[in-house]
mmCIF file of C-alpha atoms in Angstrom:
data_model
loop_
_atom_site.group_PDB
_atom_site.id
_atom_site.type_symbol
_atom_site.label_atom_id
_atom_site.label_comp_id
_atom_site.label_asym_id
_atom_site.label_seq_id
_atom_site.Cartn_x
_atom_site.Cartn_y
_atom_site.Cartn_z
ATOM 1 C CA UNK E 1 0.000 0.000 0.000
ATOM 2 C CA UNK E 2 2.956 2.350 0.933
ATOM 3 C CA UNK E 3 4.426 2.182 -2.071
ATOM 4 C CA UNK E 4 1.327 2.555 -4.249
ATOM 5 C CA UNK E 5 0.674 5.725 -2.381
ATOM 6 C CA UNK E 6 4.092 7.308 -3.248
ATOM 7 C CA UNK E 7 3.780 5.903 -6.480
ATOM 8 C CA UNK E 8 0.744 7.356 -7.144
ATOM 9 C CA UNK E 9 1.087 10.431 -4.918
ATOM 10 C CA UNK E 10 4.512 11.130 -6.778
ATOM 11 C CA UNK E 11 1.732 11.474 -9.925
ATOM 12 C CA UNK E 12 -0.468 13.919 -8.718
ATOM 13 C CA UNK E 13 -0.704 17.544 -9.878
ATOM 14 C CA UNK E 14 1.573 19.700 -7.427
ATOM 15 C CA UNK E 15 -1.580 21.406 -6.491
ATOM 16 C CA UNK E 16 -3.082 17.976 -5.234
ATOM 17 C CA UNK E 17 -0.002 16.525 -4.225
ATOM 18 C CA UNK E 18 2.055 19.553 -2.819
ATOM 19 C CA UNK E 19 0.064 19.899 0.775
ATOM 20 C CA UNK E 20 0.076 16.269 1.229
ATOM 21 C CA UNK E 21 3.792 16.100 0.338
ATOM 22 C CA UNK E 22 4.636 18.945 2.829
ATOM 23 C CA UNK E 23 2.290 17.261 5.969
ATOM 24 C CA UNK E 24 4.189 13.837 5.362
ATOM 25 C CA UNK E 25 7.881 15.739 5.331
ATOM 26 C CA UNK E 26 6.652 17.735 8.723
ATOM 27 C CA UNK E 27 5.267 14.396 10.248
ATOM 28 C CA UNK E 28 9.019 12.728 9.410
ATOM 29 C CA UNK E 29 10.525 15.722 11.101
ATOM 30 C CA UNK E 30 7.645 15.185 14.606
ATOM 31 C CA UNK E 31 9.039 11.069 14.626
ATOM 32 C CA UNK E 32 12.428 12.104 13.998
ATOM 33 C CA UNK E 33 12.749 14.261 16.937
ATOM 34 C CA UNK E 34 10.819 12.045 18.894
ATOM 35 C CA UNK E 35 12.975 8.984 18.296
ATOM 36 C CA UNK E 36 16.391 11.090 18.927
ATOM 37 C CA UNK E 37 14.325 12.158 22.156
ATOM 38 C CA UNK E 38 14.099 8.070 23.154
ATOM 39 C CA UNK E 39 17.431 7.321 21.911
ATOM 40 C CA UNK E 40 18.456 10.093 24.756
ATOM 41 C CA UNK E 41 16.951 8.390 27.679
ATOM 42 C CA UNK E 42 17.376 4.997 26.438
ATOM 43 C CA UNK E 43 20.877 4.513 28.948
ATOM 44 C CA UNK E 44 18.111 5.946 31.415
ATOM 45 C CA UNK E 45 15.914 2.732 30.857
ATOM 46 C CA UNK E 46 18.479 0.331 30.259
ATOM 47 C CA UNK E 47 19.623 1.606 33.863
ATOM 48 C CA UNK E 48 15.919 0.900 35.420
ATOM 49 C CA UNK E 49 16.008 -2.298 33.570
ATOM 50 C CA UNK E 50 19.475 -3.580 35.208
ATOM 51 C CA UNK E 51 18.912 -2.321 38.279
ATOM 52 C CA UNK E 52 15.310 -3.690 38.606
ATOM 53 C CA UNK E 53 16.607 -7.277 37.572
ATOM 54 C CA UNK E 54 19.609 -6.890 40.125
ATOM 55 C CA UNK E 55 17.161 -5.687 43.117
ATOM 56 C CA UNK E 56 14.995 -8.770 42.238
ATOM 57 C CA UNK E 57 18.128 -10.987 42.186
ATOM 58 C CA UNK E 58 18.608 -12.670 45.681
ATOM 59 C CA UNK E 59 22.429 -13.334 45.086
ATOM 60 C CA UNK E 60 24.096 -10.667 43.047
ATOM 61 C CA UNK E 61 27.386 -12.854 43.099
ATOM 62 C CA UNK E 62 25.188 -15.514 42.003
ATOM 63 C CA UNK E 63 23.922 -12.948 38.958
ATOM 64 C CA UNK E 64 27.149 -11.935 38.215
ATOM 65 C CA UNK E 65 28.991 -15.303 37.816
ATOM 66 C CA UNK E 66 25.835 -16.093 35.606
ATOM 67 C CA UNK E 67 26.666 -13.859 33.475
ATOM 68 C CA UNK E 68 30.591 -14.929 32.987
ATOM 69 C CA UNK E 69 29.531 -18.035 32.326
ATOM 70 C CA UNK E 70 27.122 -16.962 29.730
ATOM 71 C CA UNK E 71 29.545 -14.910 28.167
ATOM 72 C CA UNK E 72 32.494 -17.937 28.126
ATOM 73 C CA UNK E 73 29.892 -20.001 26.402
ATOM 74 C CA UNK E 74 28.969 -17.441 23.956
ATOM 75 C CA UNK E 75 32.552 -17.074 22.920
ATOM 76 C CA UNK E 76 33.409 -20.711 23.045
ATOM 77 C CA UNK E 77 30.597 -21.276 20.606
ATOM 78 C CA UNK E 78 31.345 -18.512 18.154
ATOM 79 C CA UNK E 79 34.707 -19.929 18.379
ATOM 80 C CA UNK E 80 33.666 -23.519 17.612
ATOM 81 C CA UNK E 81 31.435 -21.683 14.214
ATOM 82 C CA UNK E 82 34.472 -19.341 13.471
ATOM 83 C CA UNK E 83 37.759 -21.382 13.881
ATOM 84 C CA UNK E 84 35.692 -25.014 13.413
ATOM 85 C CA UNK E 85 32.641 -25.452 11.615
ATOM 86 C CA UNK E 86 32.870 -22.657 8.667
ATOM 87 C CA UNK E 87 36.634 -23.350 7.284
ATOM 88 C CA UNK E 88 35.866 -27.171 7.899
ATOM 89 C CA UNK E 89 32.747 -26.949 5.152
ATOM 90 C CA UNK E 90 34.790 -24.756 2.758
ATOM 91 C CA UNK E 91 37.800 -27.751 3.220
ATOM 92 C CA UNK E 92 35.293 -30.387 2.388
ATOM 93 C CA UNK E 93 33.462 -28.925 -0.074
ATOM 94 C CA UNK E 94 36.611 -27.080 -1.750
ATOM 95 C CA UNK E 95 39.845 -29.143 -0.670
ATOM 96 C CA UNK E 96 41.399 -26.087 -0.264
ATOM 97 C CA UNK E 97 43.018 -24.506 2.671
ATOM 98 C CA UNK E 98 40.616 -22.287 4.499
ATOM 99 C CA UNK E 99 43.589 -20.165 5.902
ATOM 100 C CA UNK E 100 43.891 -18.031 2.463
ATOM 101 C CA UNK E 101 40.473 -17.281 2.899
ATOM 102 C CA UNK E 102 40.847 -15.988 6.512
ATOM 103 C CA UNK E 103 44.173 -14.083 5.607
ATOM 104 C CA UNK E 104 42.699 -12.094 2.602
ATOM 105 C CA UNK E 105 40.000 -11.370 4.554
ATOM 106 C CA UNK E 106 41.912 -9.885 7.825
ATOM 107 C CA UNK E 107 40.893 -6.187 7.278
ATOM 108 C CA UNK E 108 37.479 -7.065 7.048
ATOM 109 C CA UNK E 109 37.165 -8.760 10.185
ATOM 110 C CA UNK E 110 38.914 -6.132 12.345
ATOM 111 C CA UNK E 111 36.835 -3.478 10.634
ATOM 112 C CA UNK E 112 33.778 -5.806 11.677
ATOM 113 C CA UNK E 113 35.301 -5.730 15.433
ATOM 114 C CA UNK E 114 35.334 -2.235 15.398
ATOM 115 C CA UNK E 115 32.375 -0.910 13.086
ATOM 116 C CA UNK E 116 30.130 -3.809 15.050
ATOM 117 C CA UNK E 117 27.622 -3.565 11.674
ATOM 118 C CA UNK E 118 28.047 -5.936 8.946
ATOM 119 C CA UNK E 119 26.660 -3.523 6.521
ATOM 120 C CA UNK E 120 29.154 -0.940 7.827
ATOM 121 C CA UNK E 121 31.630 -3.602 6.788
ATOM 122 C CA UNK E 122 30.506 -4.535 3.183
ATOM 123 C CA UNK E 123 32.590 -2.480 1.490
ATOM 124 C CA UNK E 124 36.190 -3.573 2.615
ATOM 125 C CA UNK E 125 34.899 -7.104 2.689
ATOM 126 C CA UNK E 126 33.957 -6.684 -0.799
ATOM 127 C CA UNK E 127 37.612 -4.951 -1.518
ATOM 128 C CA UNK E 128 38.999 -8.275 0.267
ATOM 129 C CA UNK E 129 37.277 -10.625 -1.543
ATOM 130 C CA UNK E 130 37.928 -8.921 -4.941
ATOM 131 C CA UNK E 131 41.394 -7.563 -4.471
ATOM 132 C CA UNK E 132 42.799 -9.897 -2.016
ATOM 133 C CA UNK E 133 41.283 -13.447 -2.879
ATOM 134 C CA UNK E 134 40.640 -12.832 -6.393
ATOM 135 C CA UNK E 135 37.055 -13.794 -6.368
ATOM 136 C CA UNK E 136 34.998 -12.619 -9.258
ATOM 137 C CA UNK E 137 33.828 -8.925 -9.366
ATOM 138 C CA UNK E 138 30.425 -9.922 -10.330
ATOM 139 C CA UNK E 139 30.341 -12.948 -7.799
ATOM 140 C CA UNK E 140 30.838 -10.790 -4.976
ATOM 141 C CA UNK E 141 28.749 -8.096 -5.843
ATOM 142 C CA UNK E 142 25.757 -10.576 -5.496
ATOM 143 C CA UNK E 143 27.048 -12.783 -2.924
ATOM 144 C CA UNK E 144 28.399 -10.231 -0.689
ATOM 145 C CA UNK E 145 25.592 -7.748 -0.360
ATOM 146 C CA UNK E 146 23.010 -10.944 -0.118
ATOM 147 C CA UNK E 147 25.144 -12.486 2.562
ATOM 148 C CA UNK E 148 25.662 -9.079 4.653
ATOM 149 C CA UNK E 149 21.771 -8.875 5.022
ATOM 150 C CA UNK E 150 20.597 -12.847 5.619
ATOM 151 C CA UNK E 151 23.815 -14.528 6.574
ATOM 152 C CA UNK E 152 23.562 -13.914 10.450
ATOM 153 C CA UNK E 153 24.915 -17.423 11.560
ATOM 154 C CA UNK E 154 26.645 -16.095 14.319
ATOM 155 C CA UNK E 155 23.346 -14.071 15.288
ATOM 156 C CA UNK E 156 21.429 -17.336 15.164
ATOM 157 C CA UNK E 157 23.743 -18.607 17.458
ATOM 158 C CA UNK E 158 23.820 -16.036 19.931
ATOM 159 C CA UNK E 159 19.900 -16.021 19.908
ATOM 160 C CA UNK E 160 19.850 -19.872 20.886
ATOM 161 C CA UNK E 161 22.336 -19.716 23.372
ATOM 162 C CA UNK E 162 20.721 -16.531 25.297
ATOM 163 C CA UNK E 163 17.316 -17.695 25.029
ATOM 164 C CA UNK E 164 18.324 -20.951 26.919
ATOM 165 C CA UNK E 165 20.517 -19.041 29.544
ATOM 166 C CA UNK E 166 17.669 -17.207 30.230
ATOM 167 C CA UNK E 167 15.058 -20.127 30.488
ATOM 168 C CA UNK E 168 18.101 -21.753 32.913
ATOM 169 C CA UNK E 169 18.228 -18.695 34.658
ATOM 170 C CA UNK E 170 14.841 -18.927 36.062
ATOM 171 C CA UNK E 171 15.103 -23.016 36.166
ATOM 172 C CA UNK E 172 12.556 -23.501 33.238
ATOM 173 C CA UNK E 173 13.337 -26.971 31.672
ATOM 174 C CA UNK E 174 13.482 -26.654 27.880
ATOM 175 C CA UNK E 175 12.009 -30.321 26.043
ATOM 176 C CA UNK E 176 14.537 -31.214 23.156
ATOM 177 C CA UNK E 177 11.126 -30.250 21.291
ATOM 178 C CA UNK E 178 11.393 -26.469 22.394
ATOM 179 C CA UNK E 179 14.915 -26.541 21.900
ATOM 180 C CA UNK E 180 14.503 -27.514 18.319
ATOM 181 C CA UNK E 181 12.083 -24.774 17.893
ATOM 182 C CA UNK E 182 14.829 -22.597 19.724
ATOM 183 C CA UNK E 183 17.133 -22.824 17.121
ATOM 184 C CA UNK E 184 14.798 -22.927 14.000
ATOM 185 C CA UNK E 185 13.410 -19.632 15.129
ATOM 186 C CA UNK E 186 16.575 -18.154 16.618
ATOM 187 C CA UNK E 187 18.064 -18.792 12.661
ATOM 188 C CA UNK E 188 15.130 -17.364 11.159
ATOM 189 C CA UNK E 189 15.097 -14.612 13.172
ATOM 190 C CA UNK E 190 18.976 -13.581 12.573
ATOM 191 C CA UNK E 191 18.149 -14.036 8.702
ATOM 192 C CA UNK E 192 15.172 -11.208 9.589
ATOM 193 C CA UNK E 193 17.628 -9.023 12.171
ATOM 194 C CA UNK E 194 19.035 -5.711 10.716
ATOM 195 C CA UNK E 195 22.772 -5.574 9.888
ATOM 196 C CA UNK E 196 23.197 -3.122 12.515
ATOM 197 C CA UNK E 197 24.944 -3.021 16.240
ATOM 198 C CA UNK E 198 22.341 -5.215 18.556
ATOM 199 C CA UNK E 199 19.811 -5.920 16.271
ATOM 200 C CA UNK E 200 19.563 -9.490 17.411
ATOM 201 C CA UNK E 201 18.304 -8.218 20.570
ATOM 202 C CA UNK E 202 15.283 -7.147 19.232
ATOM 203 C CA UNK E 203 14.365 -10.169 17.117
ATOM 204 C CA UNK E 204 15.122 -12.229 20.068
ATOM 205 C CA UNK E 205 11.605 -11.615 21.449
ATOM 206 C CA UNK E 206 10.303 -13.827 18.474
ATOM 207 C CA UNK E 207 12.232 -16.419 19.831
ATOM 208 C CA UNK E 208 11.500 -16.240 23.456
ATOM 209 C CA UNK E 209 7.366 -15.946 22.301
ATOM 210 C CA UNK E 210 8.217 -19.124 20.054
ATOM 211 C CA UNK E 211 9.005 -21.476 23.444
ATOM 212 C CA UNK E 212 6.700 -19.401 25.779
ATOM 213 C CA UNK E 213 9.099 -17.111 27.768
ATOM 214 C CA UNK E 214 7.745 -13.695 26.860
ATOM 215 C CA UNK E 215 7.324 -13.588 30.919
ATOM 216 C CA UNK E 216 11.286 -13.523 31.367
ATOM 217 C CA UNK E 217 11.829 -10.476 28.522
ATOM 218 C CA UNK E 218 12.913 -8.199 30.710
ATOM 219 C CA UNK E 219 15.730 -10.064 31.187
ATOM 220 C CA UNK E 220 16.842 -8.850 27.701
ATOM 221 C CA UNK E 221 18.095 -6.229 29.897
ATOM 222 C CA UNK E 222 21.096 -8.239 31.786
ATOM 223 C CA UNK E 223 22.292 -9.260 28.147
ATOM 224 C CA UNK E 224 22.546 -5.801 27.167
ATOM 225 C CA UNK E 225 25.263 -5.167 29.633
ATOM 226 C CA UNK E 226 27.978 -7.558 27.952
ATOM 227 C CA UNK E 227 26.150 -7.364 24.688
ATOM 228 C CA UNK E 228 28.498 -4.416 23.311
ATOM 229 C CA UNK E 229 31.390 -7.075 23.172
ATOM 230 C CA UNK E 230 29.421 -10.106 22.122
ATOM 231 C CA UNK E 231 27.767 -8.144 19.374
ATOM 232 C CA UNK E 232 31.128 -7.290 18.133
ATOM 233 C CA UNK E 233 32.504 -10.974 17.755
ATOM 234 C CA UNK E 234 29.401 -12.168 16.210
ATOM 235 C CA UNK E 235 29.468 -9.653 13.484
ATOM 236 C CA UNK E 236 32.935 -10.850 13.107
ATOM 237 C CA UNK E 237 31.422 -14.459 12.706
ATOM 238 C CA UNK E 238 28.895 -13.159 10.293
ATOM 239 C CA UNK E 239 31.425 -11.806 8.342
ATOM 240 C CA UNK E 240 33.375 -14.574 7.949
ATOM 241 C CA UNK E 241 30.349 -16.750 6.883
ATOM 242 C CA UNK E 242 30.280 -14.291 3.998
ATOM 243 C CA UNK E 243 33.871 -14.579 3.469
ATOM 244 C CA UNK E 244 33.264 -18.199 3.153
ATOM 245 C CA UNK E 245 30.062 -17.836 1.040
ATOM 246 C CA UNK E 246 31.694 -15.929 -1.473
ATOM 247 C CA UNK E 247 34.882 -18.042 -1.937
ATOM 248 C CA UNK E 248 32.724 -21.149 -2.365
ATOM 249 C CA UNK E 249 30.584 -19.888 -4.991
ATOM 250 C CA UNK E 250 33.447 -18.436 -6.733
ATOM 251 C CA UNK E 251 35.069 -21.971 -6.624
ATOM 252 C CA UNK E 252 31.917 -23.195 -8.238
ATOM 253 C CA UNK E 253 31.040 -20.711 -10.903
ATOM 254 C CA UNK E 254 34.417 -19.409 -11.707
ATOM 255 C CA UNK E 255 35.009 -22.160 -15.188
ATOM 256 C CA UNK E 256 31.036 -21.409 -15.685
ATOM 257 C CA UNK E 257 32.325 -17.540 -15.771
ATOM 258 C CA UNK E 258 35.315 -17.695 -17.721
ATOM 259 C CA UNK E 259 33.329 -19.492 -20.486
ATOM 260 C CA UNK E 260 30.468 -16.559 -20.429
ATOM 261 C CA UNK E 261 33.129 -14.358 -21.278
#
């Protein structure tokens, strides 16, 4: 409907269209200033969040190691996907060595780290995969772009794992039933998350209505304290399943290529 209505509103007469035009640019202008407004007293509420789920907390040590342990177990498992499961796929499916692929794409990853937005990132990883691995200009162009806005497999991961900390955390015993459903919506909610810093966080709601633990949503709130670092390494995961991505469809259409041209 939205885009009918420009479409068609883009048509009209500037006499018709020209008051309309100007009500819709002031009404951008109201929500913008009201969303910078939120965005200011947003470390307000995430404040009154943390310390709401801390007063409620009988053991704060108790909270606390939680928490590290959540966070090793996060970083083991993006590890495992990073440094295990990704460059063993390309090896099997290639016979290559995966370590190329990792070196040429270096610059990418720390710019991942520190840009914490895979979309942020496209354009060096793009550079790497062109200039550094020598993967076709057309191959990444379509790969790259398509893999920087569904290809959230460290996301998905993250999503699982946090979901079932937080049904531990208040001693709710997950079926292997409801963990399935865990991870199929935790992956098809990262393939619906926004390549930008802690979008997963938001998207993670689907998953916690999915197994019914919309009650516990608020502790969304704890995560968000060590979130700014394990948002960072799971872009860096995401970003290497691109890497990946790209090389092995470059390994598969590159004599299909070479004969188109």
């Amino acid at each position: 409907f939205s885009i009918f209505f420009g479409f068609v509103l883009s048509q009209a007469p500037a006499e018709t269209g020209g008051p309309l035009i100007q009500g819709v640019e002031r009404l951008n202008q109201v929500v913008t200033r009201m969303v910078e407004i939120v965005l200011k007293l947003t470390p307000v509420g995430v404040f009154a969040l943390i310390a709401s789920a801390i007063a409620e907390s009988c053991d704060i040590g108790a909270m606390a190691k939680a928490i590290a342990l959540y966070m090793v177990t996060v970083c083991v498992g993006l590890g495992l996907q990073g440094l295990g499961v990704l460059p063993c796929i390309y090896a099997i499916a290639t016979r290559k060595n995966p370590a190329h692929v990792l070196r040429a794409f270096t610059q990418a990853f720390v710019t991942a780290f520190g840009t914490d937005s895979s979309s942020a990132t496209l354009p060096v990883t793009m550079q790497c995969a062109v200039g550094k691995l020598g993967v076709s200009e057309s191959v990444a162009n379509f790969v790259l772009p398509l893999g920087a806005t569904i290809n959230m497999n460290g996301t998905a991961l993250y999503e699982s794992l946090t979901v079932i900390f937080i049904a531990q955390r208040h001693g709710v015993q997950l079926s292997m039933a409801q963990t399935f459903i865990v991870v199929v919506t935790g992956t098809m909610a990262a393939v619906g998350a926004a390549a930008i810093p802690s979008a997963g966080l938001v998207t993670m709601l689907m998953v916690l209505e999915a197994v019914d633990l919309s009650q516990f949503a608020g502790d969304i709130a704890l995560v968000i304290t060590v979130d700014w670092m394990l948002d960072r390494l799971r872009t860096v995961v995401n970003v290497e399943g691109d890497a990946f991505g790209v090389a092995l469809v470059d390994h598969f259409t590159r004599n299909k290529i070479n004969r188109m041209k």
